[in-house]
Coordinates of C-alpha atoms in Angstrom, one line a residue:
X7 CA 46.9 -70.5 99.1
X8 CA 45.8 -69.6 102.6
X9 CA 44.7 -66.0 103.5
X10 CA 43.0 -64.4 106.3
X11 CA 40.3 -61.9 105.7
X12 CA 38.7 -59.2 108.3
X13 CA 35.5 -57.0 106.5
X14 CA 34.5 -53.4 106.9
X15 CA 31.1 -52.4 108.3
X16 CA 29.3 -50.7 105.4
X17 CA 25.5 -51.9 105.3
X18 CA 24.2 -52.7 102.1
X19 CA 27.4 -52.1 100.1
X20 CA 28.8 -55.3 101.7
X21 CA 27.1 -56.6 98.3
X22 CA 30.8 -55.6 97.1
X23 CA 32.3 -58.0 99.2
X24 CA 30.6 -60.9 97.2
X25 CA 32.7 -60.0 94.6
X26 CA 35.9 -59.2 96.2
X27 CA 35.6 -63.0 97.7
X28 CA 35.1 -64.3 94.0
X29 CA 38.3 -62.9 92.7
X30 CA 40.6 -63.9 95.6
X31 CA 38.8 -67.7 95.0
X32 CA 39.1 -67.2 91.3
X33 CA 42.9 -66.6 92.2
X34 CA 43.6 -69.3 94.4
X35 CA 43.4 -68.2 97.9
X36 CA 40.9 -70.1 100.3
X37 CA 39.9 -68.3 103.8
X38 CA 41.1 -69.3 107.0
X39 CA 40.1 -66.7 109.5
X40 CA 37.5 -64.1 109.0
X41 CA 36.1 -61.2 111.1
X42 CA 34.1 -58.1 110.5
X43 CA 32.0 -55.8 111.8
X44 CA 28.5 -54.9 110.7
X45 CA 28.0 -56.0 106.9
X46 CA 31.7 -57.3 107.5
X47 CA 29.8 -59.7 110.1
X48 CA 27.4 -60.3 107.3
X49 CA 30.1 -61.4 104.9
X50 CA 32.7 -63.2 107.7
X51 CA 29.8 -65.4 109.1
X52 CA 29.3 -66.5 105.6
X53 CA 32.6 -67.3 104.3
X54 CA 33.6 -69.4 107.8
X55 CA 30.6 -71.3 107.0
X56 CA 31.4 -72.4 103.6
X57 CA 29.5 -69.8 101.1
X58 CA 31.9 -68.7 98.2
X59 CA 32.0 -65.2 97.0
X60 CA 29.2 -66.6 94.1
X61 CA 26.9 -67.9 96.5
X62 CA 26.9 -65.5 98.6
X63 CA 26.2 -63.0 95.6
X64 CA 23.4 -65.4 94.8
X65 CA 21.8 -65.5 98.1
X66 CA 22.2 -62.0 98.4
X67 CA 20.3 -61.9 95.0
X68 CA 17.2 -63.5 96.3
X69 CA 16.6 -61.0 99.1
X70 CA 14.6 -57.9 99.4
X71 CA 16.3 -55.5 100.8
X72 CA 13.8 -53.0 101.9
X73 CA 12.5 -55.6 104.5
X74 CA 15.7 -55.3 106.2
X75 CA 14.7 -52.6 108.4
X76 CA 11.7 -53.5 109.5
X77 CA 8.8 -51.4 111.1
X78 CA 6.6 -52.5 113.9
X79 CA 3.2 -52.6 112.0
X80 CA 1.5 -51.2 115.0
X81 CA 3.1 -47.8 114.3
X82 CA 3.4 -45.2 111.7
X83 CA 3.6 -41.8 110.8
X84 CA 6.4 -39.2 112.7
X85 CA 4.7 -39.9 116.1
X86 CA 5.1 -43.5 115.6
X87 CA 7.9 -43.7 114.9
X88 CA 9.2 -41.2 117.5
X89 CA 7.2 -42.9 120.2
X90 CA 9.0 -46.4 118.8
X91 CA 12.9 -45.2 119.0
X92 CA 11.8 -43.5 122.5
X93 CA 10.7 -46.7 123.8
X94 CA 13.1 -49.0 121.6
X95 CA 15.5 -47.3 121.2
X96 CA 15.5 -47.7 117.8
X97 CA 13.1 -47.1 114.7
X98 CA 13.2 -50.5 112.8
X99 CA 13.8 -54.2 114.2
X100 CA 16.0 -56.6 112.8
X101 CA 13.7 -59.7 112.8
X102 CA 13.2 -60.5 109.2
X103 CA 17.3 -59.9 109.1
X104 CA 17.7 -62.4 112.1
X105 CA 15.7 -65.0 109.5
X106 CA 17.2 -64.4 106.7
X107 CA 20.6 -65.3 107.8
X108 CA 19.8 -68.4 110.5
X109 CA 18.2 -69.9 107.2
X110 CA 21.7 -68.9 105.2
X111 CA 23.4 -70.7 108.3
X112 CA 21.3 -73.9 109.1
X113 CA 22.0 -74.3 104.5
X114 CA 25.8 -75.0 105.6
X115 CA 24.7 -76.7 109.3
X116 CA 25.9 -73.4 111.0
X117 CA 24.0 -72.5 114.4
X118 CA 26.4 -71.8 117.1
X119 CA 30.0 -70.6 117.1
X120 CA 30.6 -74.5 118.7
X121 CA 30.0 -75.2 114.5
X122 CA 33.1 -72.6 113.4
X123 CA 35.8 -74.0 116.0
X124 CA 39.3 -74.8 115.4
X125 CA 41.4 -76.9 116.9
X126 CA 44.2 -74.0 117.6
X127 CA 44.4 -72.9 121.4
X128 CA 45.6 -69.3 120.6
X129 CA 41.9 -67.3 121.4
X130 CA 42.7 -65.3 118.4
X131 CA 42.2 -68.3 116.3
X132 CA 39.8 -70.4 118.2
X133 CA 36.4 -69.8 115.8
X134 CA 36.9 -69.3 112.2
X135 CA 34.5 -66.2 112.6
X136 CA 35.1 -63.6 114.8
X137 CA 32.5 -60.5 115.1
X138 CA 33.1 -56.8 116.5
X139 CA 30.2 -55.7 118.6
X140 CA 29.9 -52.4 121.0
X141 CA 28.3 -52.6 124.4
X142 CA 27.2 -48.9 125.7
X143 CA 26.7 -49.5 128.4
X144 CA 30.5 -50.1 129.5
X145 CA 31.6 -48.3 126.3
X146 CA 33.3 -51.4 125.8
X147 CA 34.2 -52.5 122.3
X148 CA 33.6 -56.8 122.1
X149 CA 35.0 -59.4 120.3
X150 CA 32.9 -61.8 120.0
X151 CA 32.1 -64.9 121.0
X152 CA 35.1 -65.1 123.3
X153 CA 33.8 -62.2 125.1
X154 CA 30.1 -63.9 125.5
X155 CA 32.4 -65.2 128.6
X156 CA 32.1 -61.4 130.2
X157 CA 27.7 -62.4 130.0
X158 CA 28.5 -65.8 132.1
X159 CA 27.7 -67.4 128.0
X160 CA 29.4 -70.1 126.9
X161 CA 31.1 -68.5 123.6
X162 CA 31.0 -72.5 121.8
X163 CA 27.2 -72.7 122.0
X164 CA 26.6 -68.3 121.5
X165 CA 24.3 -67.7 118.5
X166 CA 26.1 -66.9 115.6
X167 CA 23.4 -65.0 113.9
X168 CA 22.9 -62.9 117.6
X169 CA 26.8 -61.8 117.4
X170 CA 26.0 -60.5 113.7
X171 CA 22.5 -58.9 114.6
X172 CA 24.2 -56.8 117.5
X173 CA 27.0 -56.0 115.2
X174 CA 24.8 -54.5 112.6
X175 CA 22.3 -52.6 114.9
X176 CA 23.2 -49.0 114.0
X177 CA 22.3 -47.0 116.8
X178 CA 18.8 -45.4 116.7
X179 CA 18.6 -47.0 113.4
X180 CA 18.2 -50.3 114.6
X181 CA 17.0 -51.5 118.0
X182 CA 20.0 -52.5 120.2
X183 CA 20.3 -55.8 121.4
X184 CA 20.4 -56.3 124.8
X185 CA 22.3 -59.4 127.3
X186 CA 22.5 -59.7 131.2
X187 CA 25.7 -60.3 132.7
X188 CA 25.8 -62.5 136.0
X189 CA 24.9 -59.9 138.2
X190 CA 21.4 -59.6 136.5
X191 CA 22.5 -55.8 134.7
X192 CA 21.5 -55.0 131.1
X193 CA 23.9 -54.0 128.4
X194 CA 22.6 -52.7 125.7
X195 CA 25.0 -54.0 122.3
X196 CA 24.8 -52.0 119.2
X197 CA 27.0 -51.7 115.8
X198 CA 30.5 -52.4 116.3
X199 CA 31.5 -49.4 114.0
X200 CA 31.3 -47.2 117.0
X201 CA 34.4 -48.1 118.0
X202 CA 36.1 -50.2 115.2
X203 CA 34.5 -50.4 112.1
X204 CA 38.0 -51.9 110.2
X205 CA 39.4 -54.2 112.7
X206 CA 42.2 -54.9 110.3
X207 CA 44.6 -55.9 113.0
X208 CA 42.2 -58.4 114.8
X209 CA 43.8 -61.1 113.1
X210 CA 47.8 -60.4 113.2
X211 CA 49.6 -63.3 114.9
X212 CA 52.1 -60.5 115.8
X213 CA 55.1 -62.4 114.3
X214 CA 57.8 -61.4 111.9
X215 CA 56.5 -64.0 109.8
X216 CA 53.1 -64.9 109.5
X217 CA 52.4 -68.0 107.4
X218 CA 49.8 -66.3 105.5
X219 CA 48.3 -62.6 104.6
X220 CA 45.7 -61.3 106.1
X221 CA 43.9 -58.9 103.5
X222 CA 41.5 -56.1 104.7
X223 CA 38.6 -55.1 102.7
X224 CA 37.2 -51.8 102.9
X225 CA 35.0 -49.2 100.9
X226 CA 35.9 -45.8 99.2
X227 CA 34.2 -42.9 97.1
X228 CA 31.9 -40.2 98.3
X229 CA 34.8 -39.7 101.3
X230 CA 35.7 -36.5 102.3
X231 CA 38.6 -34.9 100.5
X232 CA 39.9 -31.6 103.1
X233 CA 38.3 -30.7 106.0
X234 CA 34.1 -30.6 105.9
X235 CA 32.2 -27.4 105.8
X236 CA 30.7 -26.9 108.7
X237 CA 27.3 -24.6 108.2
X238 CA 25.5 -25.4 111.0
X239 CA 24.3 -27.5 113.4
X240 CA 23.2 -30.2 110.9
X241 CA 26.7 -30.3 109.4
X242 CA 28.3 -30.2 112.8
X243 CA 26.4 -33.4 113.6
X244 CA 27.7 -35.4 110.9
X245 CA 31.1 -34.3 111.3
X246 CA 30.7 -35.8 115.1
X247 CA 29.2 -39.0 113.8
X248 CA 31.7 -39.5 111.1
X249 CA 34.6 -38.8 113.4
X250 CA 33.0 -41.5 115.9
X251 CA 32.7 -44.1 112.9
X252 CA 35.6 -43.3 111.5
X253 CA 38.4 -41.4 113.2
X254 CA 40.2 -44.3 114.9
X255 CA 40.0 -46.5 111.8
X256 CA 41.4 -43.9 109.8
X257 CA 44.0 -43.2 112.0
X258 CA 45.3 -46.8 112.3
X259 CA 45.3 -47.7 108.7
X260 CA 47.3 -44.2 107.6
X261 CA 50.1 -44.6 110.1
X262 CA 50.3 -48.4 111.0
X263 CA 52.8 -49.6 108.2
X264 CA 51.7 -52.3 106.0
X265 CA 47.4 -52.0 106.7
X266 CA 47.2 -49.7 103.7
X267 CA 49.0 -52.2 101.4
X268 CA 47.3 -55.1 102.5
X269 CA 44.0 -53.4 102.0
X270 CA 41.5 -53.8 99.7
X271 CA 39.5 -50.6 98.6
X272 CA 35.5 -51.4 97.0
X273 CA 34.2 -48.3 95.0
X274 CA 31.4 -47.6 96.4
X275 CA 30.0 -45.6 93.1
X276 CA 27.6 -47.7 90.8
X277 CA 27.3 -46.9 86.9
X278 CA 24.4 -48.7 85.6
X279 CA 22.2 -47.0 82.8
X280 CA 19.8 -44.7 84.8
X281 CA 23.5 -43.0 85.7
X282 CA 25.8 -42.8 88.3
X283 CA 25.1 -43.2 91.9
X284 CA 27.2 -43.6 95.3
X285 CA 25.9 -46.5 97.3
X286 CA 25.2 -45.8 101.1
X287 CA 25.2 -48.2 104.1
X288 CA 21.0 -47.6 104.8
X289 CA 20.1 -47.8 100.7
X290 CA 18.2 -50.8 100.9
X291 CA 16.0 -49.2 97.8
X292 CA 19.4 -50.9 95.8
X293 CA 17.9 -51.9 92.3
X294 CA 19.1 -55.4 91.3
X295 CA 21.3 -53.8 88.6
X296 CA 23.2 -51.7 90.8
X297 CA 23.7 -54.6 93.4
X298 CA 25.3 -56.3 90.3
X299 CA 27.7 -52.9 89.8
X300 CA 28.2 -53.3 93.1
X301 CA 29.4 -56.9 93.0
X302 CA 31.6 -55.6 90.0
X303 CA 32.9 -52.9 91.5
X304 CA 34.4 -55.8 94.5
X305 CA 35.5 -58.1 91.7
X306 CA 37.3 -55.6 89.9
X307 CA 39.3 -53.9 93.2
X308 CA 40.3 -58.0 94.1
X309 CA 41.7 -58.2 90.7
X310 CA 43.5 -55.3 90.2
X311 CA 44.7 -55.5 94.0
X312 CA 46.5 -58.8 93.3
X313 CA 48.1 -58.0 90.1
X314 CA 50.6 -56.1 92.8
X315 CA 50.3 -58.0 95.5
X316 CA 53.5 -59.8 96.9
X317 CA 53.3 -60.9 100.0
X318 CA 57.2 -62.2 100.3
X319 CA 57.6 -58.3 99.4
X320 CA 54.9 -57.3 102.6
X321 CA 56.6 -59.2 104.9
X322 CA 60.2 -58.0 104.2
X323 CA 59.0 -54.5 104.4
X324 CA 56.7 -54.7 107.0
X325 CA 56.8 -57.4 109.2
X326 CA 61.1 -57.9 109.5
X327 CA 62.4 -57.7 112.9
X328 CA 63.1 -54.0 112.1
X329 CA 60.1 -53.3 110.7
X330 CA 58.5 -54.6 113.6
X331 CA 60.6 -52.7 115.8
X332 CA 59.8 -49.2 113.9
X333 CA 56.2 -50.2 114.3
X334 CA 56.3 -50.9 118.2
X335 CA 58.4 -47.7 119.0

């Protein structure tokens, strides 16, 4: 069985996704299309490039996480690091990261998105991988590699591991990456998060009846139940970021009909034996047991997802000529 798969952002919870992948392999479903944004990018790349849900698990396995973000050596201490994101615009480089995954990629002969083409025409469809990226400096959200075009790029020989590094570069966090277009100007590309960090709909063929699902798989727990308390400036802050990351995402998978029910939702809350603990995006301090909960918690949401999944059932209630009309008005 076919199926289509776009991945949340989420940092270093997209361990869950390893197992999420396993169960849907376990159950029979092999991945056409992919896309993601941030650790999504991490797990689509992957998956178009051959890794199963196990290998990936493994390879993630046999990294250290706290090397992710990387410091420049050359500076430490608060006005080091201040001095660093004023000039970088970032505290921590990705270059160990950018490593890491080129040597995950040249393991399957994956360089350039040239190595994940299709034969379709339709430019939704032309790479198996497709990776959301923002540019700031047009406030532009990007798809890429077709929009490596907008750079004068050639999208069949763009890096794949560039299209994931600017998709993971959490602003301020991360150094942003940076291109010049033909006219010789600098954009500056950061996480795609900032504008959709669930691209869910990225891969609709926009027919009453698509040949295969597309599933979406996102994260839960620690999410705000009600409106958040707002103390001060701190907590007002947060509520902005959030409402950036978030908002428009949230928005689209409550009132677009049929996104919920093809979604996917990781706990994002570990048991292991030192307790419980809920698993954020920059906690690359993960112990190896709770990246195994982790992993669990994504097997276990697949599983449990499919014993109610129908997808005859989806279509008829979502995607029927009058569903699709309801959903257009």
């Amino acid at each position: 069985m076919k199926c289509d798969a776009v991945f949340e952002g989420g940092g270093i919870k997209g361990i869950g996704f390893a197992g999420a992948i396993a169960a849907l392999e376990e159950a029979g479903y092999t991945f056409e299309n992919v896309a993601g944004t941030s650790a999504g990018a991490i797990a689509a790349c992957l998956v178009a490039s051959g890794y199963t849900g196990q290998g990936m698990s493994e390879a993630l396995r046999g990294v250290d996480y706290r090397k992710f973000p990387q410091r420049p050596v050359s500076l430490s201490g608060p006005l080091g690091s201040l001095a660093h994101l004023t000039a970088r615009l970032g505290l921590y480089r990705s270059d160990f990261f950018a490593a890491w995954l080129d040597e995950l990629l040249a393991q399957k002969r994956v360089r350039v998105f040239g190595d994940l083409r299709t034969s379709r025409l339709d430019v939704r469809y032309r790479y198996r991988c497709q990776v959301i990226a923002c540019d700031v400096s047009t406030a532009d959200m990007l798809v890429l590699p077709r929009d490596a075009a907008r750079f004068g790029l050639d999208p069949d020989v763009f890096s794949v591991t560039l299209a994931v590094r600017m998709s993971m570069s959490i602003p301020f966090y991360y150094e942003p990456c940076r291109l010049r277009d033909a006219q010789g100007a600098e954009h500056l590309i950061v996480d795609g998060g900032l504008l959709s960090g669930y691209p869910v709909w990225l891969l609709d063929d926009d027919s009453a009846n698509p040949p295969w699902p597309t599933f979406g798989f996102k994260f839960t727990d620690g999410e705000q139940q009600g409106p958040a308390r707002i103390r001060g400036l701190g907590d007002y802050g947060k509520a902005v970021a959030n409402t950036l990351l978030d908002g428009h995402d949230r928005y689209y998978l409550q009132h677009v009909r049929g996104d919920a029910a093809r979604t996917i939702h990781i706990p994002t809350t570990v048991r292991t034996a030192g307790g419980n603990r809920t698993i954020h995006a920059t906690d690359f301090d993960l112990t190896h047991a709770e990246g195994q909960a982790l992993y669990d918690n994504g097997y276990h949401a697949a599983q449990a997802f499919l014993q109610t999944w129908n997808f005859e059932v989806w279509k008829r209630l979502h995607r029927s000529n009058q569903a699709k009309g309801a959903l257009l008005s």
